Amino acid sequence: NSDLHLQYQITVFGEGDRLLVARDITRLVRLEQTRQDFVANASHELRTPLTVIRGYVETFLDQDLPRPLARAMGQMQAQARRMESLVNDLLLLSRLESSNHIADEHQIQLRPMLEQIHQDARALTQTQEKNQVINLQLDSDLDLAGQELELHSAFSNLVFNAVRYTPAQGKITLRWWTDTHGGHFSVTDDGIGIDSIHIPRLTERFYRVDESRSSSSGGTGLGLAIVKHVLVRHGARLSIDSQPGQGSTFSCHFPPEMLIGTSGTRPAEAA
Ligand code: ADP
């Protein structure tokens, strides 16, 4: 009941004589709302002091410092940057969690977006001195309707994970294609892979297969949670196919009604 702000979960059991169970989940929903508001406010408040700390550290780093001090300042800069990405990811996630639908959608030009992500991934593999071979395969000219920043963030998270969890000289392929089921974006790597027992939990906040390897890799532990929420908001879904020691494929599947032709037409509506 939206006037009284009461929330019920309705479950129907049975085939012939049916049993209808209504459970009052108002308190649960309010608690979840309080948790989301707290995370959003705390992250927001942490942003300014962090920017100030990083600013001062960077001013010091510009000076001619004695070696041990320069090393300590370098560490402080790296940790402040890590905290900034964590705070930014927490803010993004709480914004995504506040609704299961995007407010307004636009035509996203996939080619330039994916070319940019491809370029950023190549820059990352070079900075990490991994020299992986990263290919981009665009097998469809169709675009997507959605929120550009959200999809950019989801796709980049998958691609940067592939770079992080694939050893040097590995191979990574980004692919966009369409068929009668809709549009698909996949990232395939021949990296460390994931044991099947972990797969159902990967999109939980801060869930990591190998804590020590993951936290040193530069991620925030929120990447796949962000991907999942962005996809839910776009009516899309994530599938994960992985073999330990062989590699992984993370795929995003979008329904046909979200596809748009270059002239702005929707093939699903025309059919
Ligand atoms: P993180 O910041 O730790 O990368 P994510 O939510 O993006 O957080 O990923 C969760 C975990 O899933 C990672 O810690 C890692 O163990 C595993 N993972 C994600 N992508 C891959 C991949 N391409 N190959 C192997 N493991 C992966």
CSV table of C-alpha atoms and ligand atoms in Angstrom, one decimal:
chain,number,residue,atom,x,y,z
A,1,ASN,CA,0.0,0.0,0.0
A,2,SER,CA,1.9,3.1,-1.2
A,3,ASP,CA,-0.2,5.6,0.9
A,4,LEU,CA,0.6,3.9,4.2
A,5,HIS,CA,4.1,2.9,3.0
A,6,LEU,CA,3.5,-0.7,4.0
A,7,GLN,CA,5.1,-3.5,2.0
A,8,TYR,CA,3.9,-7.1,1.7
A,9,GLN,CA,5.4,-10.1,0.2
A,10,ILE,CA,2.7,-12.3,-1.3
A,11,THR,CA,3.3,-16.0,-2.0
A,12,VAL,CA,0.7,-18.4,-3.5
A,13,PHE,CA,1.0,-22.1,-2.8
A,14,GLY,CA,-0.9,-25.1,-4.3
A,15,GLU,CA,-2.7,-26.0,-7.5
A,16,GLY,CA,-6.5,-26.6,-6.8
A,17,ASP,CA,-7.2,-25.2,-3.3
A,18,ARG,CA,-4.8,-22.3,-3.0
A,19,LEU,CA,-3.2,-20.8,0.1
A,20,LEU,CA,-2.2,-17.2,-0.1
A,21,VAL,CA,0.4,-16.0,2.4
A,22,ALA,CA,1.0,-12.3,3.0
A,23,ARG,CA,4.1,-11.4,5.0
A,24,ASP,CA,4.5,-7.8,6.3
A,25,ILE,CA,8.1,-6.9,5.2
A,26,THR,CA,7.7,-3.1,5.9
A,27,ARG,CA,10.4,-3.3,8.6
A,28,LEU,CA,12.8,-5.2,6.4
A,29,VAL,CA,12.4,-2.7,3.6
A,30,ARG,CA,12.9,0.2,5.9
A,31,LEU,CA,16.0,-1.3,7.4
A,32,GLU,CA,17.4,-1.9,3.9
A,33,GLN,CA,16.6,1.7,3.0
A,34,THR,CA,18.4,2.9,6.2
A,35,ARG,CA,21.4,0.8,5.3
A,36,GLN,CA,21.5,2.2,1.8
A,37,ASP,CA,21.1,5.8,3.0
A,38,PHE,CA,23.9,5.4,5.6
A,39,VAL,CA,26.4,4.0,3.0
A,40,ALA,CA,25.5,6.8,0.5
A,41,ASN,CA,25.9,9.5,3.2
A,42,ALA,CA,29.1,8.1,4.7
A,43,SER,CA,30.7,7.7,1.2
A,44,HIS,CA,29.7,11.2,0.3
A,45,GLU,CA,31.2,12.7,3.5
A,46,LEU,CA,34.4,10.8,3.1
A,47,ARG,CA,35.1,12.2,-0.4
A,48,THR,CA,36.2,15.8,0.6
A,49,PRO,CA,38.7,14.8,3.3
A,50,LEU,CA,40.2,12.2,1.0
A,51,THR,CA,40.6,14.7,-1.8
A,52,VAL,CA,42.3,17.1,0.6
A,53,ILE,CA,44.7,14.4,1.9
A,54,ARG,CA,45.6,13.3,-1.6
A,55,GLY,CA,46.1,17.0,-2.6
A,56,TYR,CA,48.6,17.6,0.2
A,57,VAL,CA,50.5,14.3,-0.4
A,58,GLU,CA,50.8,15.2,-4.1
A,59,THR,CA,52.2,18.7,-3.2
A,60,PHE,CA,54.8,17.0,-1.0
A,61,LEU,CA,55.7,14.5,-3.7
A,62,ASP,CA,56.5,17.4,-6.0
A,63,GLN,CA,59.3,18.5,-3.6
A,64,ASP,CA,62.8,17.1,-3.5
A,65,LEU,CA,62.2,14.6,-0.6
A,66,PRO,CA,64.7,12.3,1.2
A,67,ARG,CA,64.2,8.8,-0.2
A,68,PRO,CA,62.4,7.1,2.8
A,69,LEU,CA,60.0,10.0,3.0
A,70,ALA,CA,59.4,9.9,-0.7
A,71,ARG,CA,58.6,6.2,-0.5
A,72,ALA,CA,56.2,6.7,2.4
A,73,MET,CA,54.5,9.6,0.6
A,74,GLY,CA,54.2,7.3,-2.5
A,75,GLN,CA,52.5,4.7,-0.4
A,76,MET,CA,50.1,7.3,1.1
A,77,GLN,CA,49.2,8.5,-2.4
A,78,ALA,CA,48.5,5.0,-3.6
A,79,GLN,CA,46.3,4.2,-0.6
A,80,ALA,CA,44.4,7.5,-0.8
A,81,ARG,CA,43.7,6.7,-4.5
A,82,ARG,CA,42.5,3.2,-3.6
A,83,MET,CA,40.2,4.7,-1.0
A,84,GLU,CA,38.9,7.2,-3.4
A,85,SER,CA,37.9,4.5,-5.9
A,86,LEU,CA,36.3,2.5,-3.1
A,87,VAL,CA,34.3,5.5,-2.0
A,88,ASN,CA,33.3,6.3,-5.6
A,89,ASP,CA,32.2,2.6,-6.2
A,90,LEU,CA,30.2,2.6,-2.9
A,91,LEU,CA,28.4,5.8,-4.0
A,92,LEU,CA,27.7,4.4,-7.4
A,93,LEU,CA,26.4,1.2,-6.0
A,94,SER,CA,24.1,2.8,-3.5
A,95,ARG,CA,22.7,5.0,-6.3
A,96,LEU,CA,22.2,1.9,-8.5
A,97,GLU,CA,20.5,0.0,-5.6
A,98,SER,CA,18.0,2.7,-5.1
A,99,SER,CA,15.9,1.7,-8.1
A,100,ASN,CA,15.6,-1.4,-10.3
A,101,HIS,CA,14.9,0.7,-13.4
A,102,ILE,CA,16.7,3.4,-15.3
A,103,ALA,CA,14.9,6.7,-15.3
A,104,ASP,CA,15.5,7.6,-18.9
A,105,GLU,CA,17.3,5.9,-21.8
A,106,HIS,CA,19.3,7.1,-24.7
A,107,GLN,CA,20.8,5.5,-27.8
A,108,ILE,CA,24.3,4.5,-26.9
A,109,GLN,CA,26.8,4.4,-29.7
A,110,LEU,CA,28.5,1.1,-28.9
A,111,ARG,CA,31.4,1.3,-31.4
A,112,PRO,CA,33.1,4.4,-29.9
A,113,MET,CA,32.3,3.3,-26.3
A,114,LEU,CA,33.8,-0.2,-26.8
A,115,GLU,CA,36.8,1.3,-28.7
A,116,GLN,CA,37.5,3.6,-25.8
A,117,ILE,CA,37.3,0.7,-23.3
A,118,HIS,CA,39.5,-1.4,-25.5
A,119,GLN,CA,42.1,1.4,-25.6
A,120,ASP,CA,41.9,1.9,-21.8
A,121,ALA,CA,42.5,-1.9,-21.3
A,122,ARG,CA,45.5,-1.8,-23.5
A,123,ALA,CA,46.9,1.1,-21.6
A,124,LEU,CA,46.3,-0.8,-18.3
A,125,THR,CA,48.0,-4.0,-19.5
A,126,GLN,CA,51.0,-1.8,-20.5
A,127,THR,CA,51.2,0.0,-17.2
A,128,GLN,CA,51.0,-3.4,-15.4
A,129,GLU,CA,53.7,-4.7,-17.8
A,130,LYS,CA,51.6,-7.7,-18.7
A,131,ASN,CA,51.6,-7.2,-22.5
A,132,GLN,CA,48.4,-9.2,-23.0
A,133,VAL,CA,46.9,-9.4,-26.4
A,134,ILE,CA,43.5,-7.6,-26.2
A,135,ASN,CA,41.2,-7.9,-29.2
A,136,LEU,CA,37.9,-6.2,-29.9
A,137,GLN,CA,35.4,-8.0,-32.2
A,138,LEU,CA,32.4,-5.9,-33.2
A,139,ASP,CA,30.0,-8.3,-35.0
A,140,SER,CA,26.9,-6.1,-35.1
A,141,ASP,CA,26.2,-2.5,-36.1
A,142,LEU,CA,23.2,-2.4,-33.8
A,143,ASP,CA,23.4,-0.1,-30.7
A,144,LEU,CA,21.7,-0.3,-27.3
A,145,ALA,CA,19.2,1.9,-25.5
A,146,GLY,CA,20.2,2.7,-22.0
A,147,GLN,CA,22.3,4.8,-19.6
A,148,GLU,CA,25.7,5.4,-21.2
A,149,LEU,CA,27.7,6.0,-18.0
A,150,GLU,CA,26.3,3.0,-16.2
A,151,LEU,CA,27.0,0.6,-19.2
A,152,HIS,CA,30.4,2.1,-19.6
A,153,SER,CA,31.1,1.4,-16.0
A,154,ALA,CA,29.8,-2.2,-16.2
A,155,PHE,CA,31.7,-3.1,-19.4
A,156,SER,CA,34.9,-1.5,-18.1
A,157,ASN,CA,34.7,-3.5,-14.8
A,158,LEU,CA,34.5,-6.8,-16.8
A,159,VAL,CA,37.3,-5.8,-19.1
A,160,PHE,CA,39.6,-4.5,-16.3
A,161,ASN,CA,38.9,-7.7,-14.3
A,162,ALA,CA,40.1,-9.8,-17.3
A,163,VAL,CA,43.3,-7.8,-17.4
A,164,ARG,CA,43.8,-8.2,-13.6
A,165,TYR,CA,43.1,-11.9,-13.4
A,166,THR,CA,45.0,-13.0,-16.5
A,167,PRO,CA,48.7,-13.4,-16.4
A,168,ALA,CA,51.2,-11.7,-18.6
A,169,GLN,CA,51.1,-12.5,-22.4
A,170,GLY,CA,47.5,-13.8,-21.9
A,171,LYS,CA,44.7,-13.3,-24.4
A,172,ILE,CA,41.6,-11.3,-23.9
A,173,THR,CA,38.7,-10.9,-26.4
A,174,LEU,CA,35.9,-8.3,-26.1
A,175,ARG,CA,32.9,-9.1,-28.4
A,176,TRP,CA,29.6,-7.5,-29.3
A,177,TRP,CA,27.1,-9.4,-31.3
A,178,THR,CA,23.3,-9.7,-31.8
A,179,ASP,CA,20.9,-12.5,-32.6
A,180,THR,CA,17.2,-13.3,-32.2
A,181,HIS,CA,17.6,-13.4,-28.4
A,182,GLY,CA,19.0,-9.8,-28.3
A,183,GLY,CA,22.4,-8.2,-27.9
A,184,HIS,CA,25.4,-9.7,-26.2
A,185,PHE,CA,28.7,-8.2,-24.9
A,186,SER,CA,31.2,-10.8,-23.7
A,187,VAL,CA,34.7,-10.7,-22.3
A,188,THR,CA,36.8,-13.8,-22.6
A,189,ASP,CA,40.2,-14.4,-21.0
A,190,ASP,CA,42.6,-17.3,-20.7
A,191,GLY,CA,43.5,-16.3,-17.2
A,192,ILE,CA,43.3,-18.0,-13.7
A,193,GLY,CA,39.6,-18.9,-14.0
A,194,ILE,CA,37.2,-19.5,-11.1
A,195,ASP,CA,36.1,-22.6,-9.3
A,196,SER,CA,32.3,-23.3,-9.9
A,197,ILE,CA,31.5,-23.1,-6.1
A,198,HIS,CA,32.3,-19.4,-6.1
A,199,ILE,CA,30.3,-18.4,-9.2
A,200,PRO,CA,26.9,-17.9,-7.6
A,201,ARG,CA,28.4,-15.5,-5.0
A,202,LEU,CA,30.7,-13.4,-7.3
A,203,THR,CA,28.2,-10.5,-7.6
A,204,GLU,CA,27.9,-10.0,-3.8
A,205,ARG,CA,29.5,-6.9,-2.4
A,206,PHE,CA,33.2,-7.6,-1.4
A,207,TYR,CA,33.0,-11.3,-2.3
A,208,ARG,CA,36.5,-12.4,-3.5
A,209,VAL,CA,37.8,-15.8,-4.5
A,210,ASP,CA,41.3,-15.1,-3.3
A,211,GLU,CA,41.4,-12.2,-0.9
A,212,SER,CA,45.2,-11.6,-1.0
A,213,ARG,CA,45.5,-11.8,-4.8
A,214,SER,CA,42.3,-9.7,-5.4
A,215,SER,CA,43.1,-6.8,-3.0
A,216,SER,CA,46.6,-6.5,-4.4
A,217,SER,CA,45.3,-6.4,-7.9
A,218,GLY,CA,43.8,-2.9,-7.4
A,219,GLY,CA,40.0,-3.7,-7.5
A,220,THR,CA,37.5,-2.6,-4.9
A,221,GLY,CA,35.6,-5.8,-4.5
A,222,LEU,CA,32.5,-4.0,-5.7
A,223,GLY,CA,33.0,-4.4,-9.5
A,224,LEU,CA,30.7,-7.4,-10.2
A,225,ALA,CA,28.1,-6.1,-7.8
A,226,ILE,CA,28.0,-2.9,-9.9
A,227,VAL,CA,27.8,-4.9,-13.1
A,228,LYS,CA,24.9,-6.9,-11.8
A,229,HIS,CA,22.9,-3.9,-10.7
A,230,VAL,CA,23.5,-2.0,-13.9
A,231,LEU,CA,22.3,-5.0,-15.9
A,232,VAL,CA,19.2,-5.5,-13.7
A,233,ARG,CA,18.3,-1.8,-14.3
A,234,HIS,CA,18.6,-2.4,-18.1
A,235,GLY,CA,16.5,-5.6,-18.0
A,236,ALA,CA,19.6,-7.5,-18.9
A,237,ARG,CA,21.4,-10.4,-17.2
A,238,LEU,CA,25.0,-11.6,-16.6
A,239,SER,CA,26.3,-15.1,-17.3
A,240,ILE,CA,29.6,-16.5,-16.1
A,241,ASP,CA,31.4,-19.4,-17.7
A,242,SER,CA,34.8,-20.3,-16.2
A,243,GLN,CA,37.3,-23.1,-15.7
A,244,PRO,CA,40.0,-22.9,-13.1
A,245,GLY,CA,43.4,-22.6,-14.8
A,246,GLN,CA,41.8,-22.2,-18.3
A,247,GLY,CA,40.0,-18.8,-18.2
A,248,SER,CA,36.6,-17.1,-18.0
A,249,THR,CA,33.9,-15.6,-20.1
A,250,PHE,CA,31.6,-13.0,-18.6
A,251,SER,CA,28.6,-12.1,-20.8
A,252,CYS,CA,25.9,-9.5,-20.6
A,253,HIS,CA,22.7,-10.4,-22.4
A,254,PHE,CA,20.3,-7.6,-23.4
A,255,PRO,CA,16.7,-8.3,-24.6
A,256,PRO,CA,15.9,-7.6,-28.3
A,257,GLU,CA,13.7,-4.6,-27.4
A,258,MET,CA,16.8,-2.7,-26.2
A,259,LEU,CA,18.5,-2.9,-29.6
A,260,ILE,CA,18.5,0.2,-31.8
A,261,GLY,CA,19.6,0.5,-35.5
A,262,THR,CA,22.0,3.3,-36.4
A,263,SER,CA,19.1,5.3,-37.8
A,264,GLY,CA,17.3,5.1,-34.4
A,265,THR,CA,14.9,2.4,-35.4
A,266,ARG,CA,14.2,-0.5,-33.1
A,267,PRO,CA,14.4,-3.9,-35.0
A,268,ALA,CA,12.3,-5.7,-32.4
A,269,GLU,CA,9.4,-3.3,-32.9
A,270,ALA,CA,9.6,-3.4,-36.6
A,271,ALA,CA,9.5,-7.2,-36.6
B,1,ADP,P1,37.6,-7.2,-7.4
B,1,ADP,O1,37.7,-5.7,-7.1
B,1,ADP,O2,38.1,-8.0,-6.2
B,1,ADP,O3,38.1,-7.6,-8.7
B,1,ADP,P2,34.9,-7.9,-8.4
B,1,ADP,O4,33.6,-7.8,-7.8
B,1,ADP,O5,35.2,-7.2,-9.7
B,1,ADP,O6,36.0,-7.4,-7.3
B,1,ADP,O7,35.2,-9.4,-8.6
B,1,ADP,C1,35.0,-10.4,-7.5
B,1,ADP,C2,36.0,-11.5,-7.6
B,1,ADP,O8,35.7,-12.3,-8.8
B,1,ADP,C3,37.4,-11.1,-7.7
B,1,ADP,O9,38.0,-10.8,-6.5
B,1,ADP,C4,38.1,-12.3,-8.4
B,1,ADP,O10,38.4,-13.3,-7.4
B,1,ADP,C5,36.9,-12.9,-9.2
B,1,ADP,N1,37.0,-12.5,-10.7
B,1,ADP,C6,36.4,-11.5,-11.3
B,1,ADP,N2,36.7,-11.4,-12.6
B,1,ADP,C7,37.6,-12.5,-12.8
B,1,ADP,C8,38.3,-13.0,-14.0
B,1,ADP,N3,38.1,-12.5,-15.2
B,1,ADP,N4,39.0,-14.1,-13.8
B,1,ADP,C9,39.2,-14.7,-12.6
B,1,ADP,N5,38.6,-14.3,-11.5
B,1,ADP,C10,37.8,-13.2,-11.6
